[in-house]
XYZ file of C-alpha atoms in Angstrom:
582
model
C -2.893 -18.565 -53.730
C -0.792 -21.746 -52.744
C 2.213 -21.965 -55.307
C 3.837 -24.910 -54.132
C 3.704 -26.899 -51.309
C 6.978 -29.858 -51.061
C 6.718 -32.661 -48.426
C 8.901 -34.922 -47.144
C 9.103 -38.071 -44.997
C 4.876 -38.430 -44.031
C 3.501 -41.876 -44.761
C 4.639 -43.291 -48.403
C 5.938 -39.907 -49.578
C 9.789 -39.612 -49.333
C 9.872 -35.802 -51.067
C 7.662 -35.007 -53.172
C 7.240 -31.347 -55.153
C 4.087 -30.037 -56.023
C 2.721 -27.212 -58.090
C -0.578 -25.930 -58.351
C -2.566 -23.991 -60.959
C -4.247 -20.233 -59.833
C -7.574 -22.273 -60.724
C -8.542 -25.787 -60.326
C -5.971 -28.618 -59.346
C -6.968 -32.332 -59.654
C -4.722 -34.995 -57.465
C -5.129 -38.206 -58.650
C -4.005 -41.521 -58.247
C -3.755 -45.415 -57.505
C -5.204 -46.677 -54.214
C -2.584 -46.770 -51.470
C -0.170 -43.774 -53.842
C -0.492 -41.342 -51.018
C -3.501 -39.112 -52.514
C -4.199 -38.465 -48.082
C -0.666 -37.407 -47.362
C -1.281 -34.506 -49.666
C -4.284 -33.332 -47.589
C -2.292 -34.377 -44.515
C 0.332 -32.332 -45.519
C -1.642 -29.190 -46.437
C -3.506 -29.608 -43.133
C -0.332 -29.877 -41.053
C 0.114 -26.197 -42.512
C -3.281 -25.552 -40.470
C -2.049 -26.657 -37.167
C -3.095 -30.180 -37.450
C -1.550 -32.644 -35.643
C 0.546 -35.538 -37.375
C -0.686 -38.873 -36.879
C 2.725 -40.430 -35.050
C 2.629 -43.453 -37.096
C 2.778 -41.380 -40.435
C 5.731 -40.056 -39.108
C 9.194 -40.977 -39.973
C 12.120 -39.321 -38.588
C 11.231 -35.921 -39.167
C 8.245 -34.798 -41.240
C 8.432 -31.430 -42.902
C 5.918 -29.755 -45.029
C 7.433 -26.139 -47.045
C 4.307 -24.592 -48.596
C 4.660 -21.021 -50.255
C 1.622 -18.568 -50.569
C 1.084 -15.600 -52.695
C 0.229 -12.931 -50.659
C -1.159 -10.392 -53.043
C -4.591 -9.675 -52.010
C -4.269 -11.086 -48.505
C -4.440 -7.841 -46.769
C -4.975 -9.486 -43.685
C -2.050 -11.926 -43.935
C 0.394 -9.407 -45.258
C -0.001 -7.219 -42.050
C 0.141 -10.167 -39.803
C 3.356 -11.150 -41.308
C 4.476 -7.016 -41.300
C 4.147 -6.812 -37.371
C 5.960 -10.621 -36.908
C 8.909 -9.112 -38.996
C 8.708 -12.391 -41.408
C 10.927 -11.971 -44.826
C 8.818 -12.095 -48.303
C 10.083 -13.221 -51.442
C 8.819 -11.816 -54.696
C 5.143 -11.347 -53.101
C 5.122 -15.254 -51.335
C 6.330 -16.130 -47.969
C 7.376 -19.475 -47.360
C 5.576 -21.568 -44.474
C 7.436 -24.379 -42.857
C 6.282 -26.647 -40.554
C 8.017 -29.722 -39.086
C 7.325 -32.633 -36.623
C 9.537 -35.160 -35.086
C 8.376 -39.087 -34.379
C 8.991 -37.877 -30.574
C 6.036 -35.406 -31.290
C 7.779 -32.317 -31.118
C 6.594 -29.858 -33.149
C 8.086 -26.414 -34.868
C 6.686 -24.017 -37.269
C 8.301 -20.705 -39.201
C 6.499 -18.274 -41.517
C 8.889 -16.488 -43.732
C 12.120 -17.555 -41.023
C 10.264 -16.427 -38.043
C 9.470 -19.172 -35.438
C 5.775 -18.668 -34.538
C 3.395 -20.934 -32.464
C 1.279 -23.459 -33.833
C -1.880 -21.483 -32.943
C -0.497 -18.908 -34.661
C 0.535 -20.608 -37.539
C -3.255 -22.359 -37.471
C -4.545 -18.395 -37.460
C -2.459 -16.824 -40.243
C -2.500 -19.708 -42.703
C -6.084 -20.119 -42.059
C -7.409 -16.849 -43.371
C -6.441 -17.793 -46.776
C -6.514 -21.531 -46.940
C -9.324 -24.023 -46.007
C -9.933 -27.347 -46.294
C -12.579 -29.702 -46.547
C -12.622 -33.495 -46.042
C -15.503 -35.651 -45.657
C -15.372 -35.150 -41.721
C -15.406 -31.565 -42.305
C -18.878 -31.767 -44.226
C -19.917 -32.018 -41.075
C -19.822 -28.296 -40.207
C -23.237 -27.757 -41.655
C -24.184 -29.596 -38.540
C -22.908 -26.014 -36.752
C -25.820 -23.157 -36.909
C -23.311 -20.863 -36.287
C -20.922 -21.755 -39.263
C -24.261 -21.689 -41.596
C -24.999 -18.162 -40.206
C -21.516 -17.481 -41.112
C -22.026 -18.303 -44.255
C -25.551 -16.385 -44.748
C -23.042 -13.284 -43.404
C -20.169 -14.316 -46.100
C -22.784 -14.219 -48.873
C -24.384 -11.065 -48.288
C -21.180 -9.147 -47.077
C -21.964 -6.126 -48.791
C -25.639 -5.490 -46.939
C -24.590 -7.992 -43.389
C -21.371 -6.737 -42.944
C -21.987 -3.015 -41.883
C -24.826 -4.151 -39.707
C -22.522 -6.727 -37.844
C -20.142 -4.560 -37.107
C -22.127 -1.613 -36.072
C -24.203 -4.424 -33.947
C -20.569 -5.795 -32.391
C -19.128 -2.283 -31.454
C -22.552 -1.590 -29.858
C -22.367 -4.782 -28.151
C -19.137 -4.227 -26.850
C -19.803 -0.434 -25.591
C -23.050 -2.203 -23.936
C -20.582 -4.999 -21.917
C -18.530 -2.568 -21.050
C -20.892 0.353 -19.967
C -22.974 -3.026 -18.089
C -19.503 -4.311 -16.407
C -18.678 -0.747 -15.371
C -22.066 -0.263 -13.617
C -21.859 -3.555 -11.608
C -18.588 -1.957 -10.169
C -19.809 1.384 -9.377
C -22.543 -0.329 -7.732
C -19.948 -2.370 -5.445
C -18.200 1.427 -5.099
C -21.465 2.782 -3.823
C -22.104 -0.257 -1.358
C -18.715 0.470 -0.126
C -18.875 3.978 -0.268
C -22.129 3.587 2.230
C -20.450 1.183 4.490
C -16.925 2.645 4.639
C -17.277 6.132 3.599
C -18.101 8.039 6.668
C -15.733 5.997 8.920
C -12.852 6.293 6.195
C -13.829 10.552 6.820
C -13.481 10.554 9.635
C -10.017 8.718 10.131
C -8.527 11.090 7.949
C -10.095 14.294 9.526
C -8.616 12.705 12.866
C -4.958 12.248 11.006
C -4.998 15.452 9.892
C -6.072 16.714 13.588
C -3.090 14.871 15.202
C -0.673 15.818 12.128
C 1.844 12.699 12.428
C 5.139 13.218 10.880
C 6.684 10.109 9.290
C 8.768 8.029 11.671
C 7.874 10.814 14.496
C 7.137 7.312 16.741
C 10.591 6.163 16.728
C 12.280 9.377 17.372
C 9.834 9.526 20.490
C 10.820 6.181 21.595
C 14.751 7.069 20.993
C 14.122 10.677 22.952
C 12.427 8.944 26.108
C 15.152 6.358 26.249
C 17.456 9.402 26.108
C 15.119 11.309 28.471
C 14.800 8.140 31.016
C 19.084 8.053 31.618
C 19.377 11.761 31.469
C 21.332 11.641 34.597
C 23.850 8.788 33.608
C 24.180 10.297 29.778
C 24.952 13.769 31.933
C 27.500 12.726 34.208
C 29.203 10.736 31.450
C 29.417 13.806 29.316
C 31.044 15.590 31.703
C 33.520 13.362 32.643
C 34.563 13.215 29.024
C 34.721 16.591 28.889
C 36.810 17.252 31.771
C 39.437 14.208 30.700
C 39.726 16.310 27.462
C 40.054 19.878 28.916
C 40.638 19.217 32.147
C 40.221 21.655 35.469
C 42.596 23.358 38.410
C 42.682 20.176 40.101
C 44.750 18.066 37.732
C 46.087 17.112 33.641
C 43.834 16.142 30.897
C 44.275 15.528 27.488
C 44.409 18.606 26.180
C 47.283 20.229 28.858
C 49.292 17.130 27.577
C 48.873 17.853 23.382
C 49.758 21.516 24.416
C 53.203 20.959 26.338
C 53.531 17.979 22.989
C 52.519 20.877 20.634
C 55.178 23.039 22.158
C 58.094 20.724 22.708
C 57.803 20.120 18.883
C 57.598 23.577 17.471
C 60.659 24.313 19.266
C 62.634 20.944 17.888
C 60.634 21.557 14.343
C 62.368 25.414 13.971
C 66.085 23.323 14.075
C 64.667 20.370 11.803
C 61.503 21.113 9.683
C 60.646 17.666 8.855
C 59.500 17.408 11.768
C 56.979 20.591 10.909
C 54.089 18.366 9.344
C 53.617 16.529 12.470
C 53.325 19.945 14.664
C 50.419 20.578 11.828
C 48.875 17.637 13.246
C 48.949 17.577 16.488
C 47.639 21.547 16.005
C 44.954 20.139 14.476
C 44.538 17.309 17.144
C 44.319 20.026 20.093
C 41.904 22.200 17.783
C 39.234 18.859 17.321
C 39.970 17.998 20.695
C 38.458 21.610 22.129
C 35.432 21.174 19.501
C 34.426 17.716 21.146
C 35.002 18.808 24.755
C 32.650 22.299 23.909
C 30.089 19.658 22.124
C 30.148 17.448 25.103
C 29.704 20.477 27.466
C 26.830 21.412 25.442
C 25.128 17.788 25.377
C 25.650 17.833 29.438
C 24.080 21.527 29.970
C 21.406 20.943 27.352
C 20.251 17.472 28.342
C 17.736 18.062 31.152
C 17.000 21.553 29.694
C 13.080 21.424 29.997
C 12.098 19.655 32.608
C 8.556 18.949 31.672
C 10.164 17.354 28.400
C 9.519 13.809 29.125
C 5.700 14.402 29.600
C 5.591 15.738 26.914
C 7.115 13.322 24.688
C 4.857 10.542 26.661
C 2.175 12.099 26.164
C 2.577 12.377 22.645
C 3.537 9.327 21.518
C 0.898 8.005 23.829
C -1.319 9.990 21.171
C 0.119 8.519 18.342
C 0.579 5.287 19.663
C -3.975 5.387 20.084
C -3.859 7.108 16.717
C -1.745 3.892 15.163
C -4.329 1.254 17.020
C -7.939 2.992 16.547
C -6.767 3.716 12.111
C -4.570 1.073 11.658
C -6.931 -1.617 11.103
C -9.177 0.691 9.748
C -7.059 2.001 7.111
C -5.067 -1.389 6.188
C -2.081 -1.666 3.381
C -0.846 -4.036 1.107
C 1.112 -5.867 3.736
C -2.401 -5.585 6.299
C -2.901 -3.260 9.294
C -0.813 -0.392 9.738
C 1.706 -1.065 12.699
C 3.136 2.621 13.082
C 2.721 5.980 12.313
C 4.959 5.857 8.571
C 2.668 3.015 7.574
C -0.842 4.862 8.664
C 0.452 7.799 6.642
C 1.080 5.472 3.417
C -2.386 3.558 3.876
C -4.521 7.164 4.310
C -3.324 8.069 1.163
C -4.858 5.632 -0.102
C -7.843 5.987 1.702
C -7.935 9.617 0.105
C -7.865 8.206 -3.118
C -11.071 5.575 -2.409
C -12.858 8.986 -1.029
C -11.965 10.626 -4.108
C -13.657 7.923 -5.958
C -16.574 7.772 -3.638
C -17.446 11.061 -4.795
C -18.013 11.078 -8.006
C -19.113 7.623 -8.232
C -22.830 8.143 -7.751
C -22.750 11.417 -10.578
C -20.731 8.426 -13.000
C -23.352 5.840 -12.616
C -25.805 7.867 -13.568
C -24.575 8.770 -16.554
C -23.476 5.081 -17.076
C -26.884 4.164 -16.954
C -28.301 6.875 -18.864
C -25.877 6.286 -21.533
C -26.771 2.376 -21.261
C -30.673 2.920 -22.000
C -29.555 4.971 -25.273
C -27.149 1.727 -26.266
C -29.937 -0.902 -25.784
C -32.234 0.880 -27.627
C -29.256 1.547 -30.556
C -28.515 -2.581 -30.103
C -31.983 -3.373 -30.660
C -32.958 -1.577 -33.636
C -29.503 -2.218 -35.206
C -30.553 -6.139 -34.384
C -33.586 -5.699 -35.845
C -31.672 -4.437 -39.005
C -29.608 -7.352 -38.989
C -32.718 -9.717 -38.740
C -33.889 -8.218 -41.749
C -30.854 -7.634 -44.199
C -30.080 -11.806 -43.309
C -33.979 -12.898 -44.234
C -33.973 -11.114 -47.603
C -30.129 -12.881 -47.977
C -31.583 -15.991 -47.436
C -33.744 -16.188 -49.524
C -31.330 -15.034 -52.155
C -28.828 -17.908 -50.800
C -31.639 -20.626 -51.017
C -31.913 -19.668 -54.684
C -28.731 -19.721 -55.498
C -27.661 -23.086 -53.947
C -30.224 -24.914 -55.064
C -29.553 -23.504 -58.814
C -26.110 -25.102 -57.899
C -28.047 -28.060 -56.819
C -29.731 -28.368 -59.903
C -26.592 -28.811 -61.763
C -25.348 -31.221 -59.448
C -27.794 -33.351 -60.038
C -30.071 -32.716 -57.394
C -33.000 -30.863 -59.503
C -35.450 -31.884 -57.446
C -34.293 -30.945 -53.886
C -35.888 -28.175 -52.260
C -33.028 -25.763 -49.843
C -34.396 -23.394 -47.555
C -33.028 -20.928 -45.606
C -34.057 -20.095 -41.934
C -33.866 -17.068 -40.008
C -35.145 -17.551 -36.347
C -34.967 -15.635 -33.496
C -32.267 -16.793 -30.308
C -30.729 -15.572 -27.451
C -28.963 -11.994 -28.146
C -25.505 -12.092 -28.618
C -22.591 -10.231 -30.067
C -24.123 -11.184 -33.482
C -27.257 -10.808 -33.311
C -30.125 -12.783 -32.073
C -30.395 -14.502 -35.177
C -30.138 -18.172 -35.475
C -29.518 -19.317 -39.459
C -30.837 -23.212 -40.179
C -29.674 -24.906 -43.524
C -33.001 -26.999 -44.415
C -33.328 -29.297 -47.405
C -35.875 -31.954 -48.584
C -33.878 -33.874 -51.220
C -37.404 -34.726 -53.294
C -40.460 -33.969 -53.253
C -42.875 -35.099 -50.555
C -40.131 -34.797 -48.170
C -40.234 -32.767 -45.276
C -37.491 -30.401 -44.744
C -34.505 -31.391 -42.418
C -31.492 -30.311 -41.768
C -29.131 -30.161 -44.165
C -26.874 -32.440 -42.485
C -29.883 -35.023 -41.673
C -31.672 -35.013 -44.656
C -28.928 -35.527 -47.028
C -26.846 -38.582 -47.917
C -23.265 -38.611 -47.566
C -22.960 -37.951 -51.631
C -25.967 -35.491 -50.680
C -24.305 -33.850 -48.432
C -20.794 -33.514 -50.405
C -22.777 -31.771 -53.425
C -24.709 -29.787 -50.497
C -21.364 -28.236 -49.606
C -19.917 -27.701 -52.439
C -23.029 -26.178 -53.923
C -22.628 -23.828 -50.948
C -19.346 -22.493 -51.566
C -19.479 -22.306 -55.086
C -22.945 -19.570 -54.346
C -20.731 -18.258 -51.410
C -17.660 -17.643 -53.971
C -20.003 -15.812 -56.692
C -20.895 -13.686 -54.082
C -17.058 -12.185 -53.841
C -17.639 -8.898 -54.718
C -14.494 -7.442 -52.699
C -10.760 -7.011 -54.230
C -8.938 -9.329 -51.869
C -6.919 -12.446 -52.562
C -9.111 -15.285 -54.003
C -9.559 -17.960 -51.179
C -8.156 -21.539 -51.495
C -10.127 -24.451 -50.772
C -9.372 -27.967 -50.948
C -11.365 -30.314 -50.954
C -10.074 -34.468 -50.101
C -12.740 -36.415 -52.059
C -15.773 -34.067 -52.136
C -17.161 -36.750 -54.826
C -17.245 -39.698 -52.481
C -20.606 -41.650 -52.874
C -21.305 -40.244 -56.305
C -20.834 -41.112 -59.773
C -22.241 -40.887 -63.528
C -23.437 -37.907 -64.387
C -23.331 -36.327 -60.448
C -19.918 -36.831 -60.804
C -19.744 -34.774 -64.095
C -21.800 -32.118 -62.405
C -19.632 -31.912 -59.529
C -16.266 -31.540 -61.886
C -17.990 -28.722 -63.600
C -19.368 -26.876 -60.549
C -15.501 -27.066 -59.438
C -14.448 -25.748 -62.209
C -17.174 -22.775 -62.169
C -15.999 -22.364 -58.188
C -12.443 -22.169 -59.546
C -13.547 -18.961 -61.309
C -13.531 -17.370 -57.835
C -10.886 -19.173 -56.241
C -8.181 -21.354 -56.146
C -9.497 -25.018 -55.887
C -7.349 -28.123 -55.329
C -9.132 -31.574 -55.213
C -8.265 -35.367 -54.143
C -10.378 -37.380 -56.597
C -10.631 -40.949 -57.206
C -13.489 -39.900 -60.134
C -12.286 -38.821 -63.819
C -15.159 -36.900 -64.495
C -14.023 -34.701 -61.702
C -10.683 -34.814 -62.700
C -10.821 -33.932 -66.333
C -12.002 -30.719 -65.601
C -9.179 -29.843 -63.902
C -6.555 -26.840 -65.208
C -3.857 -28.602 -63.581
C -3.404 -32.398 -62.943
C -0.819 -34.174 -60.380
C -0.870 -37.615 -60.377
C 0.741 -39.184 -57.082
C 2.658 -42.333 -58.625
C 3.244 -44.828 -55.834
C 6.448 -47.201 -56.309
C 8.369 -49.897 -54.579
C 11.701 -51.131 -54.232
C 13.093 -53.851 -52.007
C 10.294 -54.450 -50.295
C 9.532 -50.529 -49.053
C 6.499 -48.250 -51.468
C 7.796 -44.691 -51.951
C 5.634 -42.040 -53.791
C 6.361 -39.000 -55.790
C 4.134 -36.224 -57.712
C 3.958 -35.644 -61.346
C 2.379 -33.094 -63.301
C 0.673 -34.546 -66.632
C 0.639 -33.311 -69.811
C -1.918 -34.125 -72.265
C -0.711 -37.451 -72.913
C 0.131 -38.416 -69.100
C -3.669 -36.757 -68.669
C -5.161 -39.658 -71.438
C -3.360 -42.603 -69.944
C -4.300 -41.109 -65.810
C -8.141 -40.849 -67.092
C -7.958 -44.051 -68.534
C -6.743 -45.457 -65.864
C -9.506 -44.079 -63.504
C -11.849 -45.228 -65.959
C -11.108 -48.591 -66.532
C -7.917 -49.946 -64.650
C -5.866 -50.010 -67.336
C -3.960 -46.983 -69.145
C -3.101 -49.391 -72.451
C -6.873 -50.271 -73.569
C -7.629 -48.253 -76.481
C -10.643 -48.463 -75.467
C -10.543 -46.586 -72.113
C -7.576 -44.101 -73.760
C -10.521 -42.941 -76.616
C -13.048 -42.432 -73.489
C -10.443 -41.109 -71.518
C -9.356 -38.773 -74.866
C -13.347 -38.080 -75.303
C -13.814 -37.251 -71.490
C -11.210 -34.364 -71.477
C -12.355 -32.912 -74.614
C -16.028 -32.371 -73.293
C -14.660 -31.398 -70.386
C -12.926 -28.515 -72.112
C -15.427 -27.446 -73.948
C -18.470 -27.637 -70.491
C -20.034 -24.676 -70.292
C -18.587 -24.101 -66.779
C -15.407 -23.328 -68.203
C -12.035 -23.107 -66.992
C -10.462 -20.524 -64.806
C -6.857 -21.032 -66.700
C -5.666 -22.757 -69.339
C -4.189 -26.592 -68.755
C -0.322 -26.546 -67.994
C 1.405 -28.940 -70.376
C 4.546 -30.077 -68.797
C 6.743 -32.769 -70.507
């Protein structure tokens, strides 16, 4: 339910409060008041767009909704973290003349999509452009669906999580199939690469320490000579000093001055430890030179093998490309054929998977089509019963003679069926059945809809929140007693639901629970509106006013006075009882 919605600063309304009834909800007033900002504003809770020359400054629009019964809603909110308030949450949207636009449901920012989506599932509107959805097959098979929920409902979903298992099963076949192609094209040669890697058993990086051993390898004779030269500087021979004679006679000279002044004894430590590092590079350096050109046949070898490897890299690299393309060296072969294990892996059980795919795909088509053939069924026997029960509606709308038919043909499949639903009416007799939204006039066409959702709201058999539906001048291009049948049939829809309705007609209007009037002023020079809600009294004088132009004829106050006394006694009734504010 919408408790209050407050705008401010669109068109002629400065900031204006309203509050609505949990049944029906008239908005009335002069020509020029503002009676379309209302709808604009309720809209602009929708996602709707502001027109840029309604704006003025900034345009904000607070509504607050009652979430109890909105299941949907209420979890929405839940995962978005937004902040209730006795059971409502407040929804705020607000648009700048520049055209930027921002929208909050209970404090959280949300996008306008969003907003459009969560507001949506409890709120819609109709204006006269929006009549024009019974133009849409698929909103009228909606519909059919909405009015027999209780036998359609099962069916369509069974018949949607079939139809999904079915896409999915069909998309998974059409890439096993590619798999298989593959498999057959690249299977045996991918084999056969890796039977060869695992043949020439690369290490990682084993190419680059080949390359660094043959450059080694290739100077042994320089790298040998040099070693020993170091070694002898450090150690020295018979024929002369080195390095290490020197530290000794240093090493000795000091211990002796060291035992008369033992400062002196940390730096014998050292150069002790100097002589002892000293010996351990000369030894490794003696090492390196003997060890060097140890196997002779060494450098073959290492040709030869990274000769192998360096084949192995060319003939598999392309073969077996990466992320980054062909493999350029033995680390990056050994990445990509693990990968290449993995599409093997796959190749093997892909032929066993399609199979069962498919097998399983047969059963599903067979399950789709009898569960569509279900679904054909369950919505002809509903439309029949919807016919009936619309053009009952009709009959009290004035339209007794009209003939509505309901049309169940067969379409494409899709993910609801292959069911295509057709509204059909021949508005007297003789005429040959149209569609709805052809054969009817615009007035036609208003009591069409409204016919619609009052059959589509005594349908309701579930526990959730009561919808809310407004409707911006649903009684255009009718009057006399249509327009007393339509006020009624709003009032019998306002049983189910919450109904709020722009109405320039006070038959309409007097059967309303709840009556705002939109009172249009000016002052120096600039028209300003604001909202009241009438009392009895204000009620009289309103009516009056939309009877006859003028609230002080007695006259028009005693039809006006007469008007809302049927009205309260029509057999339609009244969901709640009229608010009496002074």
């Amino acid at each position: 339910m919408l408790s209050t919605l407050r705008i401010r600063q669109i068109g002629v309304i400065d900031d204006a409060m309203l509050e609505f009834g949990p049944g029906f909800t008239a908005l009335t007033g002069e020509t020029g008041a503002g009676k379309t900002m209302i709808v604009t504003g309720l809209t602009m809770l929708l996602g709707d767009r502001l027109d840029r020359g309604r704006t003025r400054g900034s345009s904000t629009v607070d509504g607050t909704l009652a979430l109890a019964g909105h299941e949907e809603l209420s979890t929405s909110l839940d995962e978005l973290g937004a902040e209730e308030d006795d059971g409502e949450v407040l929804v705020v949207r607000r648009v700048t003349r520049d055209g930027r636009s921002r929208a909050q449901i209970g404090g959280v920012p949300v996008p306008i999509g969003t907003l459009a989506r969560l507001v949506g599932t409890a709120v819609t509107v109709h204006g006269q452009a929006d009549q024009q959805r019974l133009r849409d097959l698929d909103a009228q098979r909606e519909a059919l669906d909405r009015f027999a929920d209780a036998e359609i409902g099962p069916l369509l979903t069974r018949h949607r999580e079939i139809w999904r298992e079915r896409t999915t099963l069909t998309e998974r076949i059409a890439e096993l199939d590619v798999l298989l192609s593959e498999r057959d094209r690249r299977g045996t040669a991918l084999r056969e690469a890796l039977e060869r890697i695992e043949a020439t058993d690369p290490e990682a990086g084993e190419d680059d320490a080949l390359r660094t051993e043959l450059e080694r390898l290739g100077n042994a004779e320089e790298l040998r000579g040099a070693a020993t030269q170091a070694a002898l500087a450090l150690i020295g021979d018979d024929d002369g000093p080195a390095a290490g004679s020197l530290l000794d006679v240093a090493s000795e000279s000091l211990g002796r001055a060291a035992r008369t002044d033992t400062t002196l004894t940390p730096l014998v430590e050292r150069l002790d430890a100097a002589r002892i590092e000293l010996s351990d590079v000369s030894a490794e350096l003696t090492r390196y030179a003997e060890d060097i050109d140890a196997s002779p046949g060494r450098l073959d070898e290492a040709n030869e093998r990274l000769h192998e490897l360096t084949v192995l890299v060319r003939d598999l690299g392309a073969l077996l490309p990466g992320s980054d393309g062909p493999a350029e060296d033995v680390t990056a072969l050994l990445e990509t054929s693990r990968g290449a294990a993995v599409d093997l892996d796959r190749f093997e059980g892909a032929e066993q998977e399609r199979a069962t795919a498919a097998a399983r795909l047969e059963a599903v088509q067979g399950e789709l089509e009898e569960t569509a053939d279900a679904l054909t069924a369950a919505r002809r026997a509903a439309a029949e019963r919807l016919a009936a029960a619309v053009q009952e509606e009709l009959r009290h709308l004035e339209m007794p003679d009209a003939a509505l038919r309901v049309d169940v043909s067969e379409r494409a499949h899709r993910s609801h069926g292959r069911d295509a639903v057709a509204i059909l009416l021949a508005p007297h007799p003789g005429a040959e059945p149209l569609p709805v939204a052809q054969a009817a006039s615009g007035g036609e066409l208003s009591r069409v809809m409204l016919a619609l959702e009052v059959a589509l709201a005594s349908s309701r058999s579930d526990r959730t929140a009561a919808p809310v539906f407004v409707f911006d001048e649903i009684d255009a291009g009718i009057g006399g007693r249509a327009a007393l049948a339509v006020g009624q049939r709003l009032a019998q829809l306002a049983r189910h639901a919450q109904v709020i309705v722009v109405t320039h007609l006070p038959q309409v209007a007097a059967h309303a629970g709840t009556h705002l009037q939109i009172v249009k002023s000016s002052t120096d020079g600039a028209t300003s509106s604001t909202v009241e809600t009438l009392q009895r009294p204000g009620r009289i004088r309103e009516l009056a006013r939309m009877l006859a132009g003028d609230d002080a004829s007695d006259l028009a106050l005693a039809h006006a006075e007469e008007l809302l006394d049927e009205a309260s006694t029509a057999p339609a009734g009244r969901t709640s009882p009229r608010r009496s504010v002074g």
